[in-house]
Every structure is written in C-alpha cells, then in structure tokens.
Amino acid sequence: MNERERKDTSVNEGWNPPDLGGKVAVVTGASRGVGRGIALALGAAGATVYVTGRSTRDGERTEGLPGTVDDTADEVTRRGGKGIALRCDHGVEADNEALAERVRADQGRLDLLVNNAWGGYERSSEVRFDAAFWEQPMWRYDLFERSLRAQYDVTRRLAPLMIPQQSGLVVGISFSDGDIYLGQVGYDVFKSASDRMCRGFASDLRKRGVAALSLHPGFVRTERVEAAWEAMGSGPASVVHSPEYVGRAICLLLADPDVMERSGKVLSTGDLAAEYGFDDVDGRRPPAFRLEGRMSLATRMHRLNKVVGATGQPQQ
C-alpha cells in the first residue's frame, strides 16, 4: 500500500482511485459543494490541485456560506494529494490571469481544468428563482451571463498550459436534459450554452490532443441541500449522491487513455459510474439523473431557497 492509500483508506473504501500522482489540476468554485467534492477525489488520487473560489478562511465568504478554499486545499493534502488554495473571483479577468500565471510559474503545465464555478444562484431568496421571465430582474440574467463568461475566460487562459504537451482535459460542470425545459428561461439558456461552449472548446482543441466535455451531476447532497432537509424534517431523496461521486468520475476520465473519444460530448455521472464501475462514498451507485416525472430544477431550487433562506444549488 502506498503513502496515498495509507492516508486515506477509510475514504477510498469501495473505490480504487487511479494513480494521478504528477497530474496538475485546477478546480474552480471549490470552497464547497461539487467543486469541493471533485478536489477531494483528485487529492485521494494523488493529484496536485489548485482550489479556487471567493471564500477564504481569513476573508469574506460568499453569502456567509460555510467552506473556504483553504479548508478544501488542506483536505486535499490530507487525502494524499497537494492542495493549493487561491482566492479568485472568476468574473474578474485580472484574477483569472493571475491564476494562469501562478500555475505557469509553479508547474509549467496543466492536465485538468474543471469549470465548476457558477454564481447564478446568488441572491436567490430575493426573487423566486422559477418566476416567469417578465418577473425576473435583470441582475439574475447578468449573474448567469457573468458565470458563463468566466468559464470562457478561465479556459482561454489555462488551455495554453495543456497544448504544448498535446494532452489535457477540460470539464464543464453543467446540467440540461435534452429538450426538457429547466423551468426558468435564463437558467435554461445559459446551462444549455455551457454545454455548447464545451463542444466548441473540444472542436478547437482536438487537433492539439486536448479533450473537452460537459459533465452533468445529478441531485447532489451539498451543504445547502442538507440544510434544507434538516429544516423540512425530511430525509435524503433516493436519487441523491455525494459531491465526491462527481469527483470520482472526473478522476477516471483523466486517467482514461481513450478520453479523446469522449471529447465534445455531454456525459452524466451516473452513466460513467456504471461504465467505469465505481460507487459513491456510501457504497451506492445512483443512476444518471433525469427530469422525467420530477419538478423542474428551477422549481426545486426555489423550494430549497425558501426553506433555507439562502441560495440553493442542488447540483454544484
């Protein structure tokens, strides 16, 4: 058993992480939720992970929510990887450039970029998330637009760190479900646009040996969702999974020698679990999440927001 496995046998029980020692990753929006889960899974696989976000231990936290980039980076290191915390507002171009320069100076390369940061759920308690479009304030549209623009800017700055080695992976964390409307015009448009943008990244990067794809989590048991269940006095939904379930999928994608065959595609965590044969941290293997027969994401998020009194983000 190697050092990484000795440090984390309890976490890795029921899952055999690929050896990602020597791999360098950037995970945006990793103070909490899905971003944190992805970073921790990468740490358990031995990767060096740059953890970015706006919440820091000694500074401000996004909307007062728990979790910081420092906490996540420390846990990445405890799991057996190397966690590096960087305070970064991805809506600010100077912050993105500073991130790229830091990774270039430290590592001279990059193997994985996970675009998880998404500020579109902020201020959700102010106006119903699932209100009709004519009742929606423009600031909500602007939050969506700023989030997508941030993903574009981060990727255009970090992809050049992958191109020289003719390898690498860009993963966009998003959600859509075919032609099913997500329940809110702006949300539906920008989530679909995120998938489409990854397809465009893949087209430009394919000849450089770099893959790009979209990954859809299901209904994730984040800090916000747990708070909502506690307030409602209800237990977890049967379809829920942990943030690390998403991270395990990404670890195996990064280790897959045939990942270029998936470039440009939209994948789901549940489908990858079935294909790669991995389980969630509780030993379950939730299937891919589908909206058929369930309320829209916008309606579900509004109900969570109403109970918690803050933003709700079932996915990320």
PDB file of C-alpha atoms in Angstrom:
ATOM      1  CA  MET A   1       0.000   0.000   0.000  1.00  0.00           C
ATOM      2  CA  ASN A   2       1.460   3.383  -0.999  1.00  0.00           C
ATOM      3  CA  GLU A   3       1.552   6.550   1.085  1.00  0.00           C
ATOM      4  CA  ARG A   4      -1.573   7.957  -0.532  1.00  0.00           C
ATOM      5  CA  GLU A   5      -3.563   4.819   0.261  1.00  0.00           C
ATOM      6  CA  ARG A   6      -2.291   4.732   3.842  1.00  0.00           C
ATOM      7  CA  LYS A   7      -3.518   8.261   4.406  1.00  0.00           C
ATOM      8  CA  ASP A   8      -6.996   7.629   3.119  1.00  0.00           C
ATOM      9  CA  THR A   9      -8.083   4.001   3.379  1.00  0.00           C
ATOM     10  CA  SER A  10     -11.403   4.943   5.009  1.00  0.00           C
ATOM     11  CA  VAL A  11     -12.334   7.420   2.284  1.00  0.00           C
ATOM     12  CA  ASN A  12     -11.304   5.109  -0.535  1.00  0.00           C
ATOM     13  CA  GLU A  13     -13.052   2.009   0.789  1.00  0.00           C
ATOM     14  CA  GLY A  14     -15.042   0.517  -2.086  1.00  0.00           C
ATOM     15  CA  TRP A  15     -13.194   2.607  -4.651  1.00  0.00           C
ATOM     16  CA  ASN A  16      -9.777   2.146  -6.150  1.00  0.00           C
ATOM     17  CA  PRO A  17      -8.583   5.622  -7.212  1.00  0.00           C
ATOM     18  CA  PRO A  18      -6.402   5.810 -10.291  1.00  0.00           C
ATOM     19  CA  ASP A  19      -2.858   6.992  -9.659  1.00  0.00           C
ATOM     20  CA  LEU A  20      -2.864  10.662 -10.629  1.00  0.00           C
ATOM     21  CA  GLY A  21       0.453  11.449  -8.973  1.00  0.00           C
ATOM     22  CA  GLY A  22       2.221  14.090 -11.042  1.00  0.00           C
ATOM     23  CA  LYS A  23      -1.045  15.406 -12.531  1.00  0.00           C
ATOM     24  CA  VAL A  24      -1.873  19.089 -12.048  1.00  0.00           C
ATOM     25  CA  ALA A  25      -5.492  20.228 -11.813  1.00  0.00           C
ATOM     26  CA  VAL A  26      -7.431  23.452 -11.357  1.00  0.00           C
ATOM     27  CA  VAL A  27     -10.925  23.155  -9.869  1.00  0.00           C
ATOM     28  CA  THR A  28     -12.899  26.400  -9.830  1.00  0.00           C
ATOM     29  CA  GLY A  29     -15.582  27.134  -7.275  1.00  0.00           C
ATOM     30  CA  ALA A  30     -14.223  24.531  -4.872  1.00  0.00           C
ATOM     31  CA  SER A  31     -14.905  26.123  -1.485  1.00  0.00           C
ATOM     32  CA  ARG A  32     -17.915  23.837  -1.068  1.00  0.00           C
ATOM     33  CA  GLY A  33     -20.388  21.631  -2.920  1.00  0.00           C
ATOM     34  CA  VAL A  34     -19.488  19.773  -6.076  1.00  0.00           C
ATOM     35  CA  GLY A  35     -16.234  21.691  -6.577  1.00  0.00           C
ATOM     36  CA  ARG A  36     -15.012  20.614  -3.164  1.00  0.00           C
ATOM     37  CA  GLY A  37     -16.023  17.007  -3.828  1.00  0.00           C
ATOM     38  CA  ILE A  38     -14.098  16.987  -7.109  1.00  0.00           C
ATOM     39  CA  ALA A  39     -10.995  18.460  -5.478  1.00  0.00           C
ATOM     40  CA  LEU A  40     -11.069  15.899  -2.657  1.00  0.00           C
ATOM     41  CA  ALA A  41     -11.403  12.952  -5.034  1.00  0.00           C
ATOM     42  CA  LEU A  42      -8.442  14.257  -7.020  1.00  0.00           C
ATOM     43  CA  GLY A  43      -6.495  14.572  -3.791  1.00  0.00           C
ATOM     44  CA  ALA A  44      -7.267  10.955  -2.914  1.00  0.00           C
ATOM     45  CA  ALA A  45      -5.835  10.027  -6.308  1.00  0.00           C
ATOM     46  CA  GLY A  46      -2.606  11.906  -5.540  1.00  0.00           C
ATOM     47  CA  ALA A  47      -3.006  14.953  -7.800  1.00  0.00           C
ATOM     48  CA  THR A  48      -1.823  18.494  -7.214  1.00  0.00           C
ATOM     49  CA  VAL A  49      -4.986  20.594  -7.078  1.00  0.00           C
ATOM     50  CA  TYR A  50      -5.338  24.361  -7.313  1.00  0.00           C
ATOM     51  CA  VAL A  51      -8.511  25.137  -5.391  1.00  0.00           C
ATOM     52  CA  THR A  52     -10.146  28.425  -6.389  1.00  0.00           C
ATOM     53  CA  GLY A  53     -13.080  30.402  -5.104  1.00  0.00           C
ATOM     54  CA  ARG A  54     -14.047  33.642  -3.368  1.00  0.00           C
ATOM     55  CA  SER A  55     -14.414  32.305   0.169  1.00  0.00           C
ATOM     56  CA  THR A  56     -11.286  32.326   2.319  1.00  0.00           C
ATOM     57  CA  ARG A  57     -10.574  31.425   5.919  1.00  0.00           C
ATOM     58  CA  ASP A  58      -9.408  34.920   6.856  1.00  0.00           C
ATOM     59  CA  GLY A  59     -11.607  36.907   4.491  1.00  0.00           C
ATOM     60  CA  GLU A  60     -15.138  37.111   3.207  1.00  0.00           C
ATOM     61  CA  ARG A  61     -17.294  34.103   2.402  1.00  0.00           C
ATOM     62  CA  THR A  62     -19.800  34.024  -0.430  1.00  0.00           C
ATOM     63  CA  GLU A  63     -23.148  34.956   1.124  1.00  0.00           C
ATOM     64  CA  GLY A  64     -21.833  33.805   4.509  1.00  0.00           C
ATOM     65  CA  LEU A  65     -21.912  30.141   3.491  1.00  0.00           C
ATOM     66  CA  PRO A  66     -19.626  27.586   5.150  1.00  0.00           C
ATOM     67  CA  GLY A  67     -16.490  26.329   3.424  1.00  0.00           C
ATOM     68  CA  THR A  68     -13.370  28.033   2.123  1.00  0.00           C
ATOM     69  CA  VAL A  69     -10.671  27.392  -0.462  1.00  0.00           C
ATOM     70  CA  ASP A  70      -8.233  26.971   2.427  1.00  0.00           C
ATOM     71  CA  ASP A  71     -10.323  24.244   4.068  1.00  0.00           C
ATOM     72  CA  THR A  72     -10.643  22.345   0.800  1.00  0.00           C
ATOM     73  CA  ALA A  73      -6.934  22.632  -0.026  1.00  0.00           C
ATOM     74  CA  ASP A  74      -5.971  21.350   3.422  1.00  0.00           C
ATOM     75  CA  GLU A  75      -8.249  18.337   2.989  1.00  0.00           C
ATOM     76  CA  VAL A  76      -6.830  17.637  -0.485  1.00  0.00           C
ATOM     77  CA  THR A  77      -3.386  17.423   1.115  1.00  0.00           C
ATOM     78  CA  ARG A  78      -4.666  15.251   3.961  1.00  0.00           C
ATOM     79  CA  ARG A  79      -6.131  12.852   1.407  1.00  0.00           C
ATOM     80  CA  GLY A  80      -2.690  12.345  -0.157  1.00  0.00           C
ATOM     81  CA  GLY A  81      -2.533  14.979  -2.886  1.00  0.00           C
ATOM     82  CA  LYS A  82      -1.239  18.534  -2.744  1.00  0.00           C
ATOM     83  CA  GLY A  83      -3.830  21.240  -2.235  1.00  0.00           C
ATOM     84  CA  ILE A  84      -3.077  24.855  -3.146  1.00  0.00           C
ATOM     85  CA  ALA A  85      -5.672  27.469  -2.193  1.00  0.00           C
ATOM     86  CA  LEU A  86      -6.091  30.558  -4.378  1.00  0.00           C
ATOM     87  CA  ARG A  87      -8.663  33.256  -3.753  1.00  0.00           C
ATOM     88  CA  CYS A  88     -10.094  34.015  -7.197  1.00  0.00           C
ATOM     89  CA  ASP A  89     -13.195  35.778  -8.465  1.00  0.00           C
ATOM     90  CA  HIS A  90     -13.528  34.255 -11.916  1.00  0.00           C
ATOM     91  CA  GLY A  91     -15.716  37.124 -13.057  1.00  0.00           C
ATOM     92  CA  VAL A  92     -12.638  39.366 -12.793  1.00  0.00           C
ATOM     93  CA  GLU A  93     -10.239  38.957 -15.711  1.00  0.00           C
ATOM     94  CA  ALA A  94      -7.229  40.067 -13.655  1.00  0.00           C
ATOM     95  CA  ASP A  95      -7.898  37.253 -11.173  1.00  0.00           C
ATOM     96  CA  ASN A  96      -8.035  34.704 -13.986  1.00  0.00           C
ATOM     97  CA  GLU A  97      -4.801  35.974 -15.466  1.00  0.00           C
ATOM     98  CA  ALA A  98      -3.142  35.813 -12.042  1.00  0.00           C
ATOM     99  CA  LEU A  99      -4.311  32.203 -11.698  1.00  0.00           C
ATOM    100  CA  ALA A 100      -2.846  31.283 -15.080  1.00  0.00           C
ATOM    101  CA  GLU A 101       0.457  32.974 -14.269  1.00  0.00           C
ATOM    102  CA  ARG A 102       0.644  31.217 -10.902  1.00  0.00           C
ATOM    103  CA  VAL A 103       0.101  27.764 -12.403  1.00  0.00           C
ATOM    104  CA  ARG A 104       2.553  28.531 -15.216  1.00  0.00           C
ATOM    105  CA  ALA A 105       5.221  29.692 -12.756  1.00  0.00           C
ATOM    106  CA  ASP A 106       4.695  26.804 -10.330  1.00  0.00           C
ATOM    107  CA  GLN A 107       4.140  23.914 -12.725  1.00  0.00           C
ATOM    108  CA  GLY A 108       4.738  24.995 -16.311  1.00  0.00           C
ATOM    109  CA  ARG A 109       1.837  22.760 -17.343  1.00  0.00           C
ATOM    110  CA  LEU A 110      -1.736  21.759 -16.593  1.00  0.00           C
ATOM    111  CA  ASP A 111      -3.506  18.413 -17.007  1.00  0.00           C
ATOM    112  CA  LEU A 112      -7.056  19.182 -15.908  1.00  0.00           C
ATOM    113  CA  LEU A 113      -9.344  22.192 -15.694  1.00  0.00           C
ATOM    114  CA  VAL A 114     -12.753  21.788 -14.080  1.00  0.00           C
ATOM    115  CA  ASN A 115     -15.068  24.740 -14.704  1.00  0.00           C
ATOM    116  CA  ASN A 116     -17.370  24.376 -11.728  1.00  0.00           C
ATOM    117  CA  ALA A 117     -17.721  27.979 -10.503  1.00  0.00           C
ATOM    118  CA  TRP A 118     -21.237  29.308 -11.069  1.00  0.00           C
ATOM    119  CA  GLY A 119     -22.559  32.453  -9.410  1.00  0.00           C
ATOM    120  CA  GLY A 120     -26.034  32.248 -10.896  1.00  0.00           C
ATOM    121  CA  TYR A 121     -27.697  31.133  -7.667  1.00  0.00           C
ATOM    122  CA  GLU A 122     -26.720  34.151  -5.605  1.00  0.00           C
ATOM    123  CA  ARG A 123     -29.465  36.399  -4.184  1.00  0.00           C
ATOM    124  CA  SER A 124     -31.959  33.646  -4.928  1.00  0.00           C
ATOM    125  CA  SER A 125     -34.029  34.421  -1.835  1.00  0.00           C
ATOM    126  CA  GLU A 126     -34.809  37.907  -3.187  1.00  0.00           C
ATOM    127  CA  VAL A 127     -36.968  36.843  -6.144  1.00  0.00           C
ATOM    128  CA  ARG A 128     -38.486  33.456  -6.920  1.00  0.00           C
ATOM    129  CA  PHE A 129     -35.939  31.508  -8.948  1.00  0.00           C
ATOM    130  CA  ASP A 130     -38.727  29.957 -11.028  1.00  0.00           C
ATOM    131  CA  ALA A 131     -40.669  33.173 -11.634  1.00  0.00           C
ATOM    132  CA  ALA A 132     -41.851  33.887 -15.176  1.00  0.00           C
ATOM    133  CA  PHE A 133     -39.286  35.684 -17.338  1.00  0.00           C
ATOM    134  CA  TRP A 134     -41.176  39.027 -17.248  1.00  0.00           C
ATOM    135  CA  GLU A 135     -40.968  38.933 -13.447  1.00  0.00           C
ATOM    136  CA  GLN A 136     -37.241  38.193 -13.367  1.00  0.00           C
ATOM    137  CA  PRO A 137     -34.811  41.015 -12.518  1.00  0.00           C
ATOM    138  CA  MET A 138     -32.025  41.663 -14.995  1.00  0.00           C
ATOM    139  CA  TRP A 139     -29.433  41.156 -12.282  1.00  0.00           C
ATOM    140  CA  ARG A 140     -30.246  37.449 -12.333  1.00  0.00           C
ATOM    141  CA  TYR A 141     -29.634  37.254 -16.078  1.00  0.00           C
ATOM    142  CA  ASP A 142     -26.414  39.166 -15.528  1.00  0.00           C
ATOM    143  CA  LEU A 143     -25.272  36.614 -12.918  1.00  0.00           C
ATOM    144  CA  PHE A 144     -25.830  33.802 -15.416  1.00  0.00           C
ATOM    145  CA  GLU A 145     -24.041  35.715 -18.164  1.00  0.00           C
ATOM    146  CA  ARG A 146     -21.113  36.596 -15.899  1.00  0.00           C
ATOM    147  CA  SER A 147     -20.748  32.959 -14.855  1.00  0.00           C
ATOM    148  CA  LEU A 148     -20.615  31.698 -18.444  1.00  0.00           C
ATOM    149  CA  ARG A 149     -18.227  34.460 -19.456  1.00  0.00           C
ATOM    150  CA  ALA A 150     -15.990  33.499 -16.532  1.00  0.00           C
ATOM    151  CA  GLN A 151     -15.834  29.889 -17.730  1.00  0.00           C
ATOM    152  CA  TYR A 152     -14.841  31.101 -21.183  1.00  0.00           C
ATOM    153  CA  ASP A 153     -12.153  33.423 -19.840  1.00  0.00           C
ATOM    154  CA  VAL A 154     -10.671  30.845 -17.458  1.00  0.00           C
ATOM    155  CA  THR A 155     -10.487  28.263 -20.238  1.00  0.00           C
ATOM    156  CA  ARG A 156      -8.896  30.548 -22.805  1.00  0.00           C
ATOM    157  CA  ARG A 157      -6.175  31.428 -20.287  1.00  0.00           C
ATOM    158  CA  LEU A 158      -5.481  27.931 -18.990  1.00  0.00           C
ATOM    159  CA  ALA A 159      -5.825  25.808 -22.135  1.00  0.00           C
ATOM    160  CA  PRO A 160      -2.450  27.093 -23.441  1.00  0.00           C
ATOM    161  CA  LEU A 161      -0.834  25.307 -20.487  1.00  0.00           C
ATOM    162  CA  MET A 162      -2.100  21.990 -21.897  1.00  0.00           C
ATOM    163  CA  ILE A 163      -1.401  22.499 -25.595  1.00  0.00           C
ATOM    164  CA  PRO A 164       2.427  22.162 -25.569  1.00  0.00           C
ATOM    165  CA  GLN A 165       2.239  18.652 -24.058  1.00  0.00           C
ATOM    166  CA  GLN A 166      -0.505  17.617 -26.511  1.00  0.00           C
ATOM    167  CA  SER A 167      -2.687  16.296 -23.700  1.00  0.00           C
ATOM    168  CA  GLY A 168      -5.149  17.508 -21.104  1.00  0.00           C
ATOM    169  CA  LEU A 169      -8.820  17.619 -20.176  1.00  0.00           C
ATOM    170  CA  VAL A 170     -11.310  20.459 -19.753  1.00  0.00           C
ATOM    171  CA  VAL A 171     -14.534  19.549 -17.918  1.00  0.00           C
ATOM    172  CA  GLY A 172     -17.529  21.847 -17.680  1.00  0.00           C
ATOM    173  CA  ILE A 173     -19.950  21.108 -14.829  1.00  0.00           C
ATOM    174  CA  SER A 174     -23.469  21.868 -16.008  1.00  0.00           C
ATOM    175  CA  PHE A 175     -26.924  20.389 -16.422  1.00  0.00           C
ATOM    176  CA  SER A 176     -29.528  20.023 -19.137  1.00  0.00           C
ATOM    177  CA  ASP A 177     -31.816  17.177 -20.135  1.00  0.00           C
ATOM    178  CA  GLY A 178     -32.293  17.075 -23.864  1.00  0.00           C
ATOM    179  CA  ASP A 179     -35.249  19.158 -24.954  1.00  0.00           C
ATOM    180  CA  ILE A 180     -36.780  19.302 -21.467  1.00  0.00           C
ATOM    181  CA  TYR A 181     -37.196  22.896 -20.302  1.00  0.00           C
ATOM    182  CA  LEU A 182     -35.425  23.540 -16.997  1.00  0.00           C
ATOM    183  CA  GLY A 183     -38.165  25.798 -15.671  1.00  0.00           C
ATOM    184  CA  GLN A 184     -36.561  29.243 -15.954  1.00  0.00           C
ATOM    185  CA  VAL A 185     -35.691  30.972 -19.211  1.00  0.00           C
ATOM    186  CA  GLY A 186     -32.290  32.403 -18.342  1.00  0.00           C
ATOM    187  CA  TYR A 187     -31.204  29.310 -16.442  1.00  0.00           C
ATOM    188  CA  ASP A 188     -32.247  27.049 -19.300  1.00  0.00           C
ATOM    189  CA  VAL A 189     -30.451  29.187 -21.894  1.00  0.00           C
ATOM    190  CA  PHE A 190     -27.168  29.515 -20.025  1.00  0.00           C
ATOM    191  CA  LYS A 191     -26.939  25.898 -18.881  1.00  0.00           C
ATOM    192  CA  SER A 192     -27.507  24.793 -22.464  1.00  0.00           C
ATOM    193  CA  ALA A 193     -24.950  27.377 -23.587  1.00  0.00           C
ATOM    194  CA  SER A 194     -22.394  25.926 -21.162  1.00  0.00           C
ATOM    195  CA  ASP A 195     -22.734  22.516 -22.832  1.00  0.00           C
ATOM    196  CA  ARG A 196     -22.482  24.097 -26.250  1.00  0.00           C
ATOM    197  CA  MET A 197     -19.383  26.039 -25.254  1.00  0.00           C
ATOM    198  CA  CYS A 198     -17.635  22.839 -24.197  1.00  0.00           C
ATOM    199  CA  ARG A 199     -18.441  21.387 -27.583  1.00  0.00           C
ATOM    200  CA  GLY A 200     -16.763  24.386 -29.177  1.00  0.00           C
ATOM    201  CA  PHE A 201     -13.719  24.060 -26.916  1.00  0.00           C
ATOM    202  CA  ALA A 202     -13.448  20.431 -27.995  1.00  0.00           C
ATOM    203  CA  SER A 203     -13.514  21.345 -31.665  1.00  0.00           C
ATOM    204  CA  ASP A 204     -10.681  23.858 -31.319  1.00  0.00           C
ATOM    205  CA  LEU A 205      -8.588  21.673 -29.012  1.00  0.00           C
ATOM    206  CA  ARG A 206      -8.990  18.316 -30.753  1.00  0.00           C
ATOM    207  CA  LYS A 207      -6.008  18.740 -33.083  1.00  0.00           C
ATOM    208  CA  ARG A 208      -3.875  19.733 -30.077  1.00  0.00           C
ATOM    209  CA  GLY A 209      -4.543  16.494 -28.238  1.00  0.00           C
ATOM    210  CA  VAL A 210      -6.673  18.139 -25.531  1.00  0.00           C
ATOM    211  CA  ALA A 211     -10.177  16.891 -24.702  1.00  0.00           C
ATOM    212  CA  ALA A 212     -13.125  18.997 -23.549  1.00  0.00           C
ATOM    213  CA  LEU A 213     -16.509  17.739 -22.394  1.00  0.00           C
ATOM    214  CA  SER A 214     -19.529  18.541 -20.242  1.00  0.00           C
ATOM    215  CA  LEU A 215     -20.331  16.519 -17.141  1.00  0.00           C
ATOM    216  CA  HIS A 216     -23.754  16.553 -15.534  1.00  0.00           C
ATOM    217  CA  PRO A 217     -24.061  15.695 -11.845  1.00  0.00           C
ATOM    218  CA  GLY A 218     -27.392  14.515 -10.558  1.00  0.00           C
ATOM    219  CA  PHE A 219     -29.114  15.706  -7.390  1.00  0.00           C
ATOM    220  CA  VAL A 220     -26.136  16.336  -5.128  1.00  0.00           C
ATOM    221  CA  ARG A 221     -26.135  16.299  -1.355  1.00  0.00           C
ATOM    222  CA  THR A 222     -24.439  19.659  -0.849  1.00  0.00           C
ATOM    223  CA  GLU A 223     -24.325  21.739   2.316  1.00  0.00           C
ATOM    224  CA  ARG A 224     -27.317  23.767   1.150  1.00  0.00           C
ATOM    225  CA  VAL A 225     -29.416  20.760   0.309  1.00  0.00           C
ATOM    226  CA  GLU A 226     -28.668  19.143   3.687  1.00  0.00           C
ATOM    227  CA  ALA A 227     -29.701  22.352   5.439  1.00  0.00           C
ATOM    228  CA  ALA A 228     -32.989  22.306   3.555  1.00  0.00           C
ATOM    229  CA  TRP A 229     -33.695  18.691   4.520  1.00  0.00           C
ATOM    230  CA  GLU A 230     -32.920  19.455   8.141  1.00  0.00           C
ATOM    231  CA  ALA A 231     -35.247  22.461   8.128  1.00  0.00           C
ATOM    232  CA  MET A 232     -38.029  20.445   6.483  1.00  0.00           C
ATOM    233  CA  GLY A 233     -37.501  17.452   8.735  1.00  0.00           C
ATOM    234  CA  SER A 234     -37.140  15.146   5.754  1.00  0.00           C
ATOM    235  CA  GLY A 235     -34.504  12.648   4.742  1.00  0.00           C
ATOM    236  CA  PRO A 236     -32.395  12.432   1.589  1.00  0.00           C
ATOM    237  CA  ALA A 237     -34.076  11.752  -1.723  1.00  0.00           C
ATOM    238  CA  SER A 238     -33.436   8.300  -3.158  1.00  0.00           C
ATOM    239  CA  VAL A 239     -31.678   9.805  -6.190  1.00  0.00           C
ATOM    240  CA  VAL A 240     -29.227  11.929  -4.202  1.00  0.00           C
ATOM    241  CA  HIS A 241     -25.481  11.421  -4.347  1.00  0.00           C
ATOM    242  CA  SER A 242     -22.417  12.974  -2.734  1.00  0.00           C
ATOM    243  CA  PRO A 243     -20.203  15.650  -4.320  1.00  0.00           C
ATOM    244  CA  GLU A 244     -17.340  13.139  -4.416  1.00  0.00           C
ATOM    245  CA  TYR A 245     -19.327  10.890  -6.759  1.00  0.00           C
ATOM    246  CA  VAL A 246     -18.718  13.557  -9.411  1.00  0.00           C
ATOM    247  CA  GLY A 247     -15.048  13.751  -8.455  1.00  0.00           C
ATOM    248  CA  ARG A 248     -14.569  10.019  -8.863  1.00  0.00           C
ATOM    249  CA  ALA A 249     -15.971  10.243 -12.381  1.00  0.00           C
ATOM    250  CA  ILE A 250     -13.535  13.019 -13.253  1.00  0.00           C
ATOM    251  CA  CYS A 251     -10.557  11.121 -11.816  1.00  0.00           C
ATOM    252  CA  LEU A 252     -11.333   8.156 -14.046  1.00  0.00           C
ATOM    253  CA  LEU A 253     -11.889  10.361 -17.082  1.00  0.00           C
ATOM    254  CA  LEU A 254      -8.490  11.971 -16.544  1.00  0.00           C
ATOM    255  CA  ALA A 255      -6.859   8.550 -16.230  1.00  0.00           C
ATOM    256  CA  ASP A 256      -8.655   7.129 -19.281  1.00  0.00           C
ATOM    257  CA  PRO A 257      -6.206   6.789 -22.220  1.00  0.00           C
ATOM    258  CA  ASP A 258      -9.180   6.957 -24.601  1.00  0.00           C
ATOM    259  CA  VAL A 259     -10.708  10.145 -23.180  1.00  0.00           C
ATOM    260  CA  MET A 260     -10.318  11.909 -26.545  1.00  0.00           C
ATOM    261  CA  GLU A 261     -13.105   9.684 -27.853  1.00  0.00           C
ATOM    262  CA  ARG A 262     -15.446  11.465 -25.429  1.00  0.00           C
ATOM    263  CA  SER A 263     -14.341  14.969 -26.377  1.00  0.00           C
ATOM    264  CA  GLY A 264     -17.231  17.249 -27.294  1.00  0.00           C
ATOM    265  CA  LYS A 265     -19.802  15.035 -25.588  1.00  0.00           C
ATOM    266  CA  VAL A 266     -22.217  15.606 -22.722  1.00  0.00           C
ATOM    267  CA  LEU A 267     -21.787  12.914 -20.069  1.00  0.00           C
ATOM    268  CA  SER A 268     -23.562  12.098 -16.813  1.00  0.00           C
ATOM    269  CA  THR A 269     -22.033  10.967 -13.545  1.00  0.00           C
ATOM    270  CA  GLY A 270     -24.422   8.052 -13.158  1.00  0.00           C
ATOM    271  CA  ASP A 271     -23.700   6.690 -16.619  1.00  0.00           C
ATOM    272  CA  LEU A 272     -19.937   6.929 -16.037  1.00  0.00           C
ATOM    273  CA  ALA A 273     -20.317   5.110 -12.708  1.00  0.00           C
ATOM    274  CA  ALA A 274     -21.993   2.222 -14.498  1.00  0.00           C
ATOM    275  CA  GLU A 275     -19.381   2.179 -17.252  1.00  0.00           C
ATOM    276  CA  TYR A 276     -16.275   2.559 -15.099  1.00  0.00           C
ATOM    277  CA  GLY A 277     -17.676   0.507 -12.225  1.00  0.00           C
ATOM    278  CA  PHE A 278     -17.322   2.859  -9.266  1.00  0.00           C
ATOM    279  CA  ASP A 279     -19.620   3.625  -6.344  1.00  0.00           C
ATOM    280  CA  ASP A 280     -20.442   6.659  -4.276  1.00  0.00           C
ATOM    281  CA  VAL A 281     -18.886   7.123  -0.835  1.00  0.00           C
ATOM    282  CA  ASP A 282     -21.803   5.292   0.791  1.00  0.00           C
ATOM    283  CA  GLY A 283     -21.414   2.238  -1.452  1.00  0.00           C
ATOM    284  CA  ARG A 284     -24.479   3.063  -3.561  1.00  0.00           C
ATOM    285  CA  ARG A 285     -24.391   3.650  -7.309  1.00  0.00           C
ATOM    286  CA  PRO A 286     -27.087   6.216  -8.183  1.00  0.00           C
ATOM    287  CA  PRO A 287     -28.031   6.168 -11.880  1.00  0.00           C
ATOM    288  CA  ALA A 288     -27.927   9.153 -14.200  1.00  0.00           C
ATOM    289  CA  PHE A 289     -30.360  11.846 -13.110  1.00  0.00           C
ATOM    290  CA  ARG A 290     -33.306  12.511 -15.410  1.00  0.00           C
ATOM    291  CA  LEU A 291     -36.030  15.140 -15.062  1.00  0.00           C
ATOM    292  CA  GLU A 292     -38.920  12.994 -16.308  1.00  0.00           C
ATOM    293  CA  GLY A 293     -41.580  12.749 -13.632  1.00  0.00           C
ATOM    294  CA  ARG A 294     -39.872  15.322 -11.387  1.00  0.00           C
ATOM    295  CA  MET A 295     -40.363  19.036 -10.940  1.00  0.00           C
ATOM    296  CA  SER A 296     -38.040  21.280 -12.905  1.00  0.00           C
ATOM    297  CA  LEU A 297     -34.677  22.234 -11.466  1.00  0.00           C
ATOM    298  CA  ALA A 298     -35.806  25.841 -11.140  1.00  0.00           C
ATOM    299  CA  THR A 299     -38.855  24.884  -9.063  1.00  0.00           C
ATOM    300  CA  ARG A 300     -36.838  22.502  -6.906  1.00  0.00           C
ATOM    301  CA  MET A 301     -34.203  25.160  -6.280  1.00  0.00           C
ATOM    302  CA  HIS A 302     -36.847  27.719  -5.366  1.00  0.00           C
ATOM    303  CA  ARG A 303     -38.279  25.384  -2.733  1.00  0.00           C
ATOM    304  CA  LEU A 304     -34.834  24.793  -1.269  1.00  0.00           C
ATOM    305  CA  ASN A 305     -34.150  28.533  -1.210  1.00  0.00           C
ATOM    306  CA  LYS A 306     -37.431  29.222   0.520  1.00  0.00           C
ATOM    307  CA  VAL A 307     -36.689  26.747   3.304  1.00  0.00           C
ATOM    308  CA  VAL A 308     -33.017  27.588   3.825  1.00  0.00           C
ATOM    309  CA  GLY A 309     -33.452  31.327   3.354  1.00  0.00           C
ATOM    310  CA  ALA A 310     -30.354  31.481   1.153  1.00  0.00           C
ATOM    311  CA  THR A 311     -29.253  30.303  -2.235  1.00  0.00           C
ATOM    312  CA  GLY A 312     -29.874  26.734  -3.286  1.00  0.00           C
ATOM    313  CA  GLN A 313     -27.726  24.730  -5.623  1.00  0.00           C
ATOM    314  CA  PRO A 314     -28.757  21.093  -5.925  1.00  0.00           C
ATOM    315  CA  GLN A 315     -26.033  20.369  -8.450  1.00  0.00           C
ATOM    316  CA  GLN A 316     -22.889  22.245  -7.638  1.00  0.00           C
TER     317      GLN A 316
END
